Amino acid sequence: MTRLQELGDRIDRREARIGVVGLGYVGLPLVVEFAKAGFRTTGFELDGEKVRQLKAGRSYIEDVSADDVKKFRASGHIDATTDFAELAEMDVINVCVPTPLTKTKDPDVSFIVRAVEDIKTRLRAGQLIILGSTTYPGTTHELFVPILEQSGLQVGTDFSVAFAPERIDPANKTFKVRNVPKVVGGETPLCTDLSVKVFEKIFDTVVPVSSSQSAEMVKLLENTFRAINIGLANEVALMCDKLGLDVWEVIDAAATKPYGYMKFQPGPGLGGHCIPVDPTYLSWKMKALNFTARFIELATEINGHMPDYVAEKCGHILNEERLPVNGSGILVLGVAYKPDVGDMRESPALDVIRLLQERGGRVSYHDPHVPELHLEGHGHHEAAVLKSVDLTDDALRSADLVVIITNHAEVDYDRVVRLAGRIYDTRNACAKVKEGREKIRKL
Ligand SMILES: NC(=O)c1ccc[n+]([C@@H]2O[C@H](COP(=O)([O-])OP(=O)(O)OC[C@H]3O[C@@H](n4cnc5c(N)ncnc54)[C@H](O)[C@@H]3O)[C@@H](O)[C@H]2O)c1
């Protein structure tokens, strides 16, 4: 029996040691799921604070139960370390490091490169390495594997490699890690089989595809589909504005069609680590092949313009009250990129606040999930930290305009509308409010 076949048996007996590199929104839930399935799991992280929290049995991610971390830490199923030498002891290593864009909006795969370099120096025969970070088609085959093979070992015979895209949706109450099917594509059929074996222990359904490139493309198709359809919803919102129609009513009515239509909603712009970023990984790769990804470029342009449109609209609404943006008190309600999370990555609120500040607006914000907001320096504004203000009666009454950017569930929108003078609702958060609707302007 070869070392790789032996690994299959160790996985089935749940004796395989599982490593997870990068303990963020994706990595930490994965650690907990493997621990739940009975595997001894070790997280590898550069950020010593995250390691300290886990070692102390604490969770630092809203969706990950602190009780689970505590329980599996106590039972010895969860460990965490900044010492990458321990990678050598792992049988399966999942890589879940960030894949952002550079300042010039190109893919930044430097985190993947650093992680795989760290693995390479400890690589041994029989290991299975699975890349989960979203990236362009070809990363696993053309970048990841060649670095690992610098060790002198060969993929498919000495060690295995697969790409398995992550589909986690933070704050989703229905779809958790286990009940979202897991797609996986290996470098060889054996790499795929071993990955399926390991993922079957923590996912209800595993979907093998024929190659790592195909698995990489699956993820980009999913998120490009979302970005483009949100782009369409945003453009329809702009059209409805010109036509004097309520886009929310139009979309809700269209969504009653039982087939051939899928509901997407407009908003103040795209946010999060995935939807604004991932399509650019695909269009960048296609550019190198002399192909222009036109749908992606158009959606990126429309979605990227939404914060400007929202800031512009705030100016129009204040103007109707004979108020200039300059000097007006503008309270931004919700700044996280989506409801019920505290994640600020790529949040359109950052752009809206910056644009309003540039025009002299006195901007404050309230977000129950984001106590502090770090604004980068821009124009003649220096970098600054804003603190979430309490949503007091006075804060609502004294604002010249309340702009709802994120529709967090715990905010009492009836009260907001009752107390505020003017509301610009970019999320239809006030859909159910009955009294005072004349004060609301919708996207
Ligand atoms: N957050 C999501 O909802 C989501 C969903 C699907 C896919 N993804 C993808 O998953 C990947 C990870 O995203 P995330 O949201 O978990 O990111 P994150 O920023 O929350 O976590 C990444 C972690 O990796 C650590 N890290 C960076 N380089 C490292 C290295 N060389 N070694 C060890 N640790 C390292 C960071 O300190 C951080 O804690 C990205 O490619 C992302 O696009 C994210």
Coordinates of C-alpha atoms in Angstrom, one line a residue, residues 55 78 388:
K55 CA -5.8 28.3 23.1
I78 CA -8.5 21.8 18.7
S388 CA -20.3 54.2 16.7

